[in-house]
Coordinates of C-alpha atoms in Angstrom, one line a residue:
X1 CA 35.9 -69.0 -62.3
X2 CA 35.9 -71.9 -59.7
X3 CA 36.6 -71.8 -56.2
X4 CA 39.6 -73.9 -56.5
X5 CA 41.1 -71.8 -59.5
X6 CA 40.9 -68.8 -57.0
X7 CA 42.2 -70.4 -54.1
X8 CA 45.3 -71.5 -56.5
X9 CA 45.6 -67.7 -57.5
X10 CA 45.6 -66.6 -54.1
X11 CA 48.2 -69.2 -52.6
X12 CA 50.5 -68.4 -55.3
X13 CA 53.9 -66.5 -55.0
X14 CA 52.5 -63.5 -56.6
X15 CA 51.4 -60.3 -54.7
X16 CA 48.7 -59.4 -56.8
X17 CA 45.3 -60.9 -58.1
X18 CA 43.8 -60.1 -61.4
X19 CA 39.9 -58.6 -61.5
X20 CA 37.9 -56.9 -63.8
X21 CA 35.6 -53.9 -63.6
X22 CA 31.7 -54.6 -63.7
X23 CA 31.5 -52.6 -67.2
X24 CA 28.7 -50.5 -65.8
X25 CA 29.5 -47.5 -68.0
X26 CA 31.9 -48.9 -70.8
X27 CA 34.0 -52.2 -71.6
X28 CA 34.9 -54.0 -68.6
X29 CA 38.8 -53.4 -67.9
X30 CA 41.4 -55.8 -66.1
X31 CA 43.0 -54.5 -63.1
X32 CA 45.6 -56.0 -60.7
X33 CA 45.2 -55.3 -57.1
X34 CA 47.5 -56.2 -54.1
X35 CA 46.4 -59.2 -51.9
X36 CA 47.6 -57.2 -48.7
X37 CA 45.2 -54.6 -49.6
X38 CA 42.2 -57.1 -50.1
X39 CA 43.0 -58.4 -46.7
X40 CA 42.8 -55.3 -45.3
X41 CA 39.4 -54.5 -46.8
X42 CA 38.4 -58.0 -45.4
X43 CA 39.4 -57.2 -42.0
X44 CA 37.6 -53.8 -42.3
X45 CA 34.5 -55.0 -43.0
X46 CA 34.3 -58.1 -40.6
X47 CA 35.2 -55.8 -38.0
X48 CA 32.5 -53.3 -38.9
X49 CA 29.7 -55.9 -38.8
X50 CA 31.1 -57.6 -35.8
X51 CA 32.0 -60.8 -37.3
X52 CA 34.2 -63.5 -35.7
X53 CA 36.4 -66.8 -36.4
X54 CA 33.9 -69.5 -37.1
X55 CA 31.0 -67.1 -38.1
X56 CA 29.3 -68.6 -41.4
X57 CA 29.9 -66.7 -44.8
X58 CA 27.8 -67.6 -48.0
X59 CA 29.4 -67.5 -51.4
X60 CA 26.6 -66.9 -54.0
X61 CA 28.1 -64.6 -56.5
X62 CA 30.3 -65.4 -59.4
X63 CA 34.4 -65.1 -58.8
X64 CA 34.7 -63.4 -61.8
X65 CA 34.4 -60.0 -60.0
X66 CA 35.6 -58.4 -57.0
X67 CA 32.3 -59.1 -54.9
X68 CA 32.7 -62.9 -55.2
X69 CA 36.6 -62.8 -54.7
X70 CA 36.1 -60.7 -51.5
X71 CA 33.6 -62.8 -49.8
X72 CA 36.5 -65.7 -50.2
X73 CA 39.0 -63.2 -48.8
X74 CA 36.9 -62.5 -45.9
X75 CA 36.6 -66.1 -45.2
X76 CA 40.4 -66.7 -45.3
X77 CA 41.3 -63.8 -43.5
X78 CA 39.0 -63.5 -40.5
X79 CA 38.6 -67.3 -40.3
X80 CA 34.8 -67.6 -41.4
X81 CA 33.3 -70.9 -42.5
X82 CA 32.8 -70.6 -46.1
X83 CA 29.6 -72.0 -47.7
X84 CA 29.8 -72.0 -51.5
X85 CA 26.7 -72.5 -53.4
X86 CA 25.7 -71.9 -57.2
X87 CA 25.8 -68.4 -58.2
X88 CA 22.3 -68.1 -59.6
X89 CA 19.4 -65.8 -59.6
X90 CA 17.7 -67.1 -56.6
X91 CA 20.7 -68.8 -54.5
X92 CA 19.8 -71.9 -52.5
X93 CA 21.0 -73.0 -49.3
X94 CA 20.4 -74.7 -45.8
X95 CA 20.0 -73.3 -42.4
X96 CA 21.3 -69.9 -40.8
X97 CA 24.0 -67.7 -42.3
X98 CA 25.9 -65.0 -40.4
X99 CA 26.9 -63.1 -43.5
X100 CA 26.0 -62.9 -47.3
X101 CA 26.4 -60.5 -50.1
X102 CA 24.1 -60.4 -52.8
X103 CA 23.1 -58.2 -55.7
X104 CA 19.7 -56.8 -55.8
X105 CA 18.3 -59.0 -58.4
X106 CA 19.2 -62.1 -56.1
X107 CA 17.5 -60.3 -53.1
X108 CA 14.5 -59.4 -55.2
X109 CA 14.0 -63.0 -56.2
X110 CA 14.4 -64.3 -52.6
X111 CA 11.7 -61.8 -51.8
X112 CA 9.3 -63.2 -54.1
X113 CA 10.2 -67.1 -53.9
X114 CA 11.9 -68.0 -50.5
X115 CA 11.7 -64.7 -48.2
X116 CA 12.3 -67.4 -45.1
X117 CA 16.0 -67.8 -46.6
X118 CA 16.6 -64.0 -46.4
X119 CA 15.4 -63.8 -42.5
X120 CA 18.1 -66.7 -41.8
X121 CA 21.1 -64.3 -42.9
X122 CA 22.4 -62.5 -39.7
X123 CA 23.9 -59.8 -42.1
X124 CA 23.1 -59.2 -45.5
X125 CA 25.0 -56.6 -47.7
X126 CA 23.6 -55.7 -51.0
X127 CA 25.9 -54.2 -53.9
X128 CA 26.3 -54.2 -57.7
X129 CA 23.5 -52.3 -58.4
X130 CA 21.0 -49.6 -57.5
X131 CA 18.5 -50.3 -54.7
X132 CA 15.5 -48.9 -56.2
X133 CA 12.4 -47.8 -53.9
X134 CA 10.2 -50.8 -54.3
X135 CA 13.0 -53.1 -53.1
X136 CA 14.0 -50.8 -50.4
X137 CA 10.4 -50.7 -49.0
X138 CA 10.1 -54.6 -49.2
X139 CA 13.0 -54.7 -46.9
X140 CA 12.5 -52.3 -44.3
X141 CA 10.7 -54.4 -41.8
X142 CA 12.8 -57.4 -42.0
X143 CA 14.4 -58.7 -38.5
X144 CA 18.0 -59.1 -39.4
X145 CA 20.4 -56.7 -40.6
X146 CA 20.4 -55.3 -44.1
X147 CA 22.8 -53.1 -45.8
X148 CA 23.7 -51.1 -49.0
X149 CA 27.3 -51.1 -50.0
X150 CA 29.0 -48.3 -51.7
X151 CA 32.2 -48.9 -53.4
X152 CA 33.9 -50.2 -56.7
X153 CA 36.4 -52.7 -57.9
X154 CA 39.3 -50.0 -57.3
X155 CA 38.2 -50.1 -53.7
X156 CA 38.2 -53.6 -53.3
X157 CA 34.4 -53.8 -53.0
X158 CA 33.0 -51.3 -50.5
X159 CA 34.4 -48.4 -48.6
X160 CA 31.0 -47.8 -46.7
X161 CA 27.4 -48.9 -45.6
X162 CA 24.0 -47.7 -45.0
X163 CA 21.3 -49.7 -43.4
X164 CA 18.1 -50.8 -45.2
X165 CA 15.9 -51.6 -42.3
X166 CA 15.3 -51.0 -38.7
X167 CA 15.3 -48.0 -36.7
X168 CA 19.0 -47.2 -38.1
X169 CA 17.6 -47.1 -41.9
X170 CA 18.6 -44.0 -43.6
X171 CA 20.0 -42.7 -46.9
X172 CA 23.5 -42.0 -45.7
X173 CA 26.5 -44.0 -46.0
X174 CA 28.9 -44.4 -43.3
X175 CA 32.5 -44.7 -44.2
X176 CA 34.5 -47.2 -42.4
X177 CA 37.3 -46.2 -39.9
X178 CA 40.2 -44.9 -41.9
X179 CA 38.3 -43.8 -45.0
X180 CA 37.6 -40.1 -45.8
X181 CA 35.4 -38.4 -48.5
X182 CA 35.1 -35.1 -50.0
X183 CA 33.9 -33.5 -53.0
X184 CA 35.8 -32.2 -56.0
X185 CA 34.7 -28.8 -57.7
X186 CA 32.2 -30.9 -59.8
X187 CA 30.5 -32.3 -56.7
X188 CA 31.7 -35.8 -57.3
X189 CA 32.7 -38.1 -54.5
X190 CA 36.6 -38.3 -53.6
X191 CA 37.5 -41.2 -51.9
X192 CA 40.7 -41.3 -49.5
X193 CA 41.2 -45.0 -48.1
X194 CA 44.8 -45.7 -47.9
X195 CA 44.6 -49.2 -46.7
X196 CA 42.8 -50.6 -49.7
X197 CA 43.7 -47.8 -52.4
X198 CA 46.9 -46.0 -53.1
X199 CA 46.2 -42.2 -53.3
X200 CA 42.7 -40.0 -53.4
X201 CA 40.4 -41.8 -55.8
X202 CA 38.0 -39.3 -57.8
X203 CA 34.7 -41.0 -58.6
X204 CA 32.0 -40.3 -61.1
X205 CA 29.5 -40.1 -58.5
X206 CA 27.7 -37.0 -57.7
X207 CA 27.2 -36.8 -53.8
X208 CA 26.3 -34.7 -51.0
X209 CA 28.1 -34.8 -47.5
X210 CA 26.7 -34.5 -44.2
X211 CA 29.4 -34.5 -41.7
X212 CA 31.4 -37.8 -42.1
X213 CA 28.5 -39.4 -43.9
X214 CA 27.7 -39.1 -47.7
X215 CA 24.9 -40.0 -50.2
X216 CA 24.8 -40.4 -53.7
X217 CA 22.8 -38.5 -56.3
X218 CA 23.8 -40.0 -59.3
X219 CA 26.6 -40.5 -62.0
X220 CA 28.5 -37.5 -63.7
X221 CA 28.3 -39.6 -66.9
X222 CA 24.6 -40.0 -66.7
X223 CA 23.5 -36.4 -66.7
X224 CA 21.4 -35.4 -69.7
X225 CA 22.1 -31.6 -70.9
X226 CA 18.9 -31.0 -72.8
X227 CA 18.0 -27.3 -73.9
X228 CA 20.4 -26.0 -70.8
X229 CA 18.8 -28.2 -68.3
X230 CA 20.7 -31.0 -66.4
X231 CA 18.6 -34.0 -65.8
X232 CA 20.4 -36.8 -63.5
X233 CA 19.0 -40.0 -65.0
X234 CA 18.9 -41.8 -61.7
X235 CA 16.6 -39.4 -60.2
X236 CA 14.2 -39.8 -63.2
X237 CA 14.2 -43.4 -62.5
X238 CA 13.9 -43.2 -59.0
X239 CA 10.6 -41.0 -59.4
X240 CA 9.4 -43.5 -62.1
X241 CA 10.1 -46.8 -60.2
X242 CA 7.0 -46.7 -58.0
X243 CA 4.6 -46.3 -60.9
X244 CA 6.2 -48.8 -63.6
X245 CA 5.9 -52.2 -63.4
X246 CA 7.7 -53.5 -66.7
X247 CA 11.3 -53.1 -66.7
X248 CA 12.5 -49.8 -68.0
X249 CA 15.6 -47.8 -68.5
X250 CA 16.2 -43.8 -68.9
X251 CA 18.9 -43.1 -71.5
X252 CA 19.7 -40.3 -73.8
X253 CA 20.5 -39.4 -77.7
X254 CA 21.7 -36.6 -79.6
X255 CA 18.9 -33.9 -80.4
X256 CA 19.4 -31.2 -83.0
X257 CA 17.7 -28.5 -81.2
X258 CA 18.2 -29.5 -77.5
X259 CA 21.7 -30.9 -77.6
X260 CA 20.6 -34.2 -75.9
X261 CA 17.2 -35.6 -75.4
X262 CA 15.7 -38.1 -72.7
X263 CA 15.0 -41.5 -73.9
X264 CA 12.8 -44.3 -72.2
X265 CA 13.6 -47.8 -73.0
X266 CA 10.6 -50.1 -71.9
X267 CA 9.9 -53.8 -72.1
X268 CA 6.3 -53.0 -71.9
X269 CA 4.1 -53.4 -75.2
X270 CA 1.8 -50.4 -74.1
X271 CA 4.3 -47.4 -74.8
X272 CA 1.4 -44.7 -74.7
X273 CA 0.6 -46.2 -71.0
X274 CA 4.1 -45.6 -70.2
X275 CA 4.1 -41.9 -71.7
X276 CA 0.9 -41.0 -69.7
X277 CA 2.6 -42.2 -66.5
X278 CA 5.8 -39.9 -67.2
X279 CA 3.5 -37.0 -68.1
X280 CA 1.9 -37.3 -64.7
X281 CA 4.9 -37.9 -62.4
X282 CA 7.9 -36.2 -63.9
X283 CA 8.4 -32.6 -64.2
X284 CA 7.7 -31.1 -67.7
X285 CA 11.3 -30.7 -68.6
X286 CA 12.4 -34.0 -67.3
X287 CA 9.9 -35.9 -69.5
X288 CA 11.3 -38.4 -72.4
X289 CA 11.0 -37.2 -75.7
X290 CA 11.4 -40.6 -77.0
X291 CA 9.8 -43.7 -75.7
X292 CA 11.4 -47.0 -77.4
X293 CA 10.1 -50.6 -77.0
X294 CA 12.7 -53.3 -76.4
X295 CA 12.8 -57.0 -75.6
X296 CA 15.1 -57.0 -72.8
X297 CA 16.9 -54.2 -70.8
X298 CA 20.5 -54.1 -71.3
X299 CA 22.6 -55.0 -68.3
X300 CA 26.1 -55.7 -67.3
X301 CA 27.3 -59.5 -66.5
X302 CA 26.7 -58.3 -62.7
X303 CA 23.3 -57.1 -63.3
X304 CA 23.7 -53.3 -63.5
X305 CA 22.3 -51.3 -66.2
X306 CA 24.6 -51.2 -69.2
X307 CA 24.4 -47.4 -69.9
X308 CA 26.8 -47.4 -72.7
X309 CA 25.1 -50.1 -74.6
X310 CA 21.6 -48.4 -73.9
X311 CA 23.0 -45.2 -75.4
X312 CA 24.2 -47.0 -78.6
X313 CA 20.9 -49.0 -78.8
X314 CA 19.1 -45.6 -78.5
X315 CA 21.0 -44.2 -81.3
X316 CA 20.5 -47.2 -83.4
X317 CA 16.9 -47.1 -83.2
X318 CA 16.1 -43.4 -83.7
X319 CA 18.8 -43.3 -87.1
X320 CA 16.6 -46.3 -88.4
X321 CA 13.3 -44.5 -87.6

């Protein structure tokens, strides 16, 4: 979608805007969201970060998804000066910026190719995918304010932030004013954010609470039940990330004896070396039973792991074998 197209949609007589979910756990689905709630979300974010009228905001993500749309809405609602650039893997712009939003891949590319650009951003929020240990470590000493976001299309982008650098760096998300969180009996996060969503929103994210704050342990649908042991896919990936340089993804497949088995997808040609790392790093029952070489890791359009596609791929390869 072009910026002019979204501006036309925003200024028409309809009270809603059409958005699509990212598709990280299945097929993307369309949603109609209210413009007044998008404006409320914009004001909450700008207030939390202390952004004021006339500050510059960088649009470097596609307008097909909520993250890009919300950058435009924040500029329109709070009087920010929007600077729109091509939404590519390593964004390019000139001069200092007060506020920008990016996905982890864009941040990683900038760290490698143009770190001085990242330092020009006063407030950088990162969303749309997991921030692994390596990226977090690379950002921890940056001089500006860098934040990880928590939210989803249904909450009109994020409802909480956590600092990734400086003395405020931590693993716990701080919800915005007016947002309350709790856990359901399955340990999944429940969001109550009346300004942006009508009624409580039960997520599939397994979380832990500490006072008003929370941290995410993984997704309920990313659990491998193998021989009676529940293995959280994200926890396995977290342990492996510091040790595996080639792109990889943990998935699962049916197993006659265990019910489900852990499967590791890797772009590395040296699968045996990957196996050795897993045997050293992972607890015995977390170790993959299958190691599959693939050309590219399946990702969504927003750069998240395409978990559903990965499972289908695992089943297809193992059936052929």
